[in-house]
XYZ file of C-alpha atoms in Angstrom:
140
model
C -16.152 44.978 84.052
C -16.002 48.623 82.945
C -14.081 49.572 79.820
C -10.854 51.390 80.553
C -9.239 54.030 78.414
C -6.606 51.458 77.387
C -9.329 49.032 76.253
C -10.947 51.787 74.177
C -7.605 52.633 72.526
C -6.970 48.974 71.645
C -10.457 48.646 70.191
C -10.116 51.864 68.159
C -6.671 50.903 66.851
C -7.953 47.499 65.762
C -10.928 49.073 64.008
C -8.740 51.534 62.097
C -6.346 48.749 61.098
C -9.223 46.571 59.895
C -10.636 49.407 57.773
C -7.240 50.041 56.218
C -6.786 46.380 55.335
C -10.160 46.158 53.624
C -9.692 49.260 51.429
C -7.112 47.892 48.995
C -8.866 44.584 48.217
C -12.102 46.506 47.555
C -10.337 48.630 44.934
C -8.528 45.615 43.519
C -11.811 43.746 43.187
C -13.349 46.829 41.566
C -10.633 46.613 38.888
C -11.392 42.911 38.452
C -15.103 43.721 38.150
C -14.405 46.386 35.506
C -12.362 43.871 33.494
C -15.045 41.185 33.893
C -17.724 43.624 32.703
C -15.611 44.485 29.642
C -14.841 40.838 28.789
C -18.252 39.449 29.708
C -16.539 37.197 32.231
C -14.067 35.712 29.730
C -10.491 35.290 30.945
C -8.101 37.381 28.795
C -4.877 35.754 27.562
C -1.525 37.394 28.383
C 0.282 39.346 25.677
C -0.695 40.866 22.359
C -1.161 44.321 23.896
C 1.521 47.004 24.131
C 1.234 49.363 27.118
C 3.630 52.308 27.081
C 3.801 53.944 30.517
C 6.704 55.241 32.592
C 7.960 52.984 35.370
C 8.288 56.017 37.676
C 5.869 58.956 37.586
C 6.996 62.016 39.510
C 3.452 63.400 39.632
C 0.331 61.236 39.601
C -1.848 64.082 38.292
C -0.876 63.537 34.643
C 0.818 60.244 33.772
C 1.168 59.791 29.986
C 0.221 56.377 28.622
C -0.037 54.807 25.205
C -1.687 51.509 24.337
C -1.981 49.489 21.150
C -3.042 46.024 19.993
C -3.026 44.975 16.349
C -6.509 43.790 15.384
C -8.285 45.198 18.456
C -11.788 46.644 18.261
C -11.599 48.080 21.803
C -9.001 48.540 24.541
C -9.855 49.081 28.222
C -7.298 50.663 30.579
C -7.752 50.047 34.317
C -5.813 51.210 37.380
C -5.796 48.843 40.340
C -5.476 51.304 43.240
C -7.573 54.286 42.159
C -10.965 54.782 43.827
C -12.567 54.446 40.361
C -10.509 51.861 38.452
C -11.828 52.408 34.917
C -9.502 54.922 33.244
C -10.437 54.907 29.555
C -11.876 52.691 26.836
C -10.670 53.223 23.283
C -12.982 51.885 20.548
C -11.888 51.349 16.942
C -14.136 51.129 13.910
C -13.421 49.417 10.590
C -11.921 52.614 9.126
C -9.484 53.193 12.013
C -5.923 53.622 10.762
C -4.544 51.805 13.816
C -5.762 50.183 17.013
C -3.922 52.510 19.362
C -4.578 55.407 21.681
C -2.798 57.686 24.095
C -3.812 59.987 26.916
C -2.759 61.216 30.345
C -4.209 59.498 33.380
C -4.411 60.334 37.066
C -3.000 57.815 39.540
C -3.611 58.025 43.284
C -0.478 56.097 44.292
C 1.955 53.479 43.058
C -0.013 50.713 41.362
C -0.495 48.449 38.372
C -2.066 49.724 35.171
C -3.805 47.005 33.154
C -4.781 47.125 29.475
C -7.305 44.617 28.094
C -7.994 44.424 24.357
C -11.040 42.925 22.669
C -9.833 41.440 19.403
C -11.747 41.231 16.086
C -12.331 37.492 16.626
C -13.996 38.118 20.024
C -11.061 36.961 22.165
C -9.410 39.118 24.812
C -5.734 39.901 25.423
C -4.150 41.725 28.353
C -0.946 43.201 29.701
C -0.004 45.212 32.768
C 2.728 47.526 34.007
C 3.708 48.706 37.481
C 3.957 52.466 37.950
C 5.667 53.994 40.970
C 4.074 57.375 41.790
C 6.073 59.782 43.949
C 3.274 62.392 44.389
C -0.304 61.047 44.220
C -2.858 62.561 41.875
C -6.221 61.606 43.420
C -5.914 63.407 46.713
C -3.971 60.508 48.200
């Protein structure tokens, strides 16, 4: 049976839909992989980290964030929907006045921002915040 134009359209539409459905989990798993690499596979406990980021960002090109965790030696910030999820890692030495950092990050679209802190005792803590982006910053 020859393929009709209608059959080709159905096949193409299904292929495009399948590609679109697989894109988000790949980025989400990339964020999970970045966190696992930072923690060495340990599961971080909730809380103990303060993430200061706006709930609504009018422009995803420069979203200000601040992060802090008392007693942290390092803090990883990850975005769940960006093509490259790792945003920044702050590291703190013994002479650091505080375990905090701030910067501006680029967000492709509305998504969760996750902060994971490695504490002095080797444990990990985490928190997250949802950011609604009205104009994407990563070409999306």
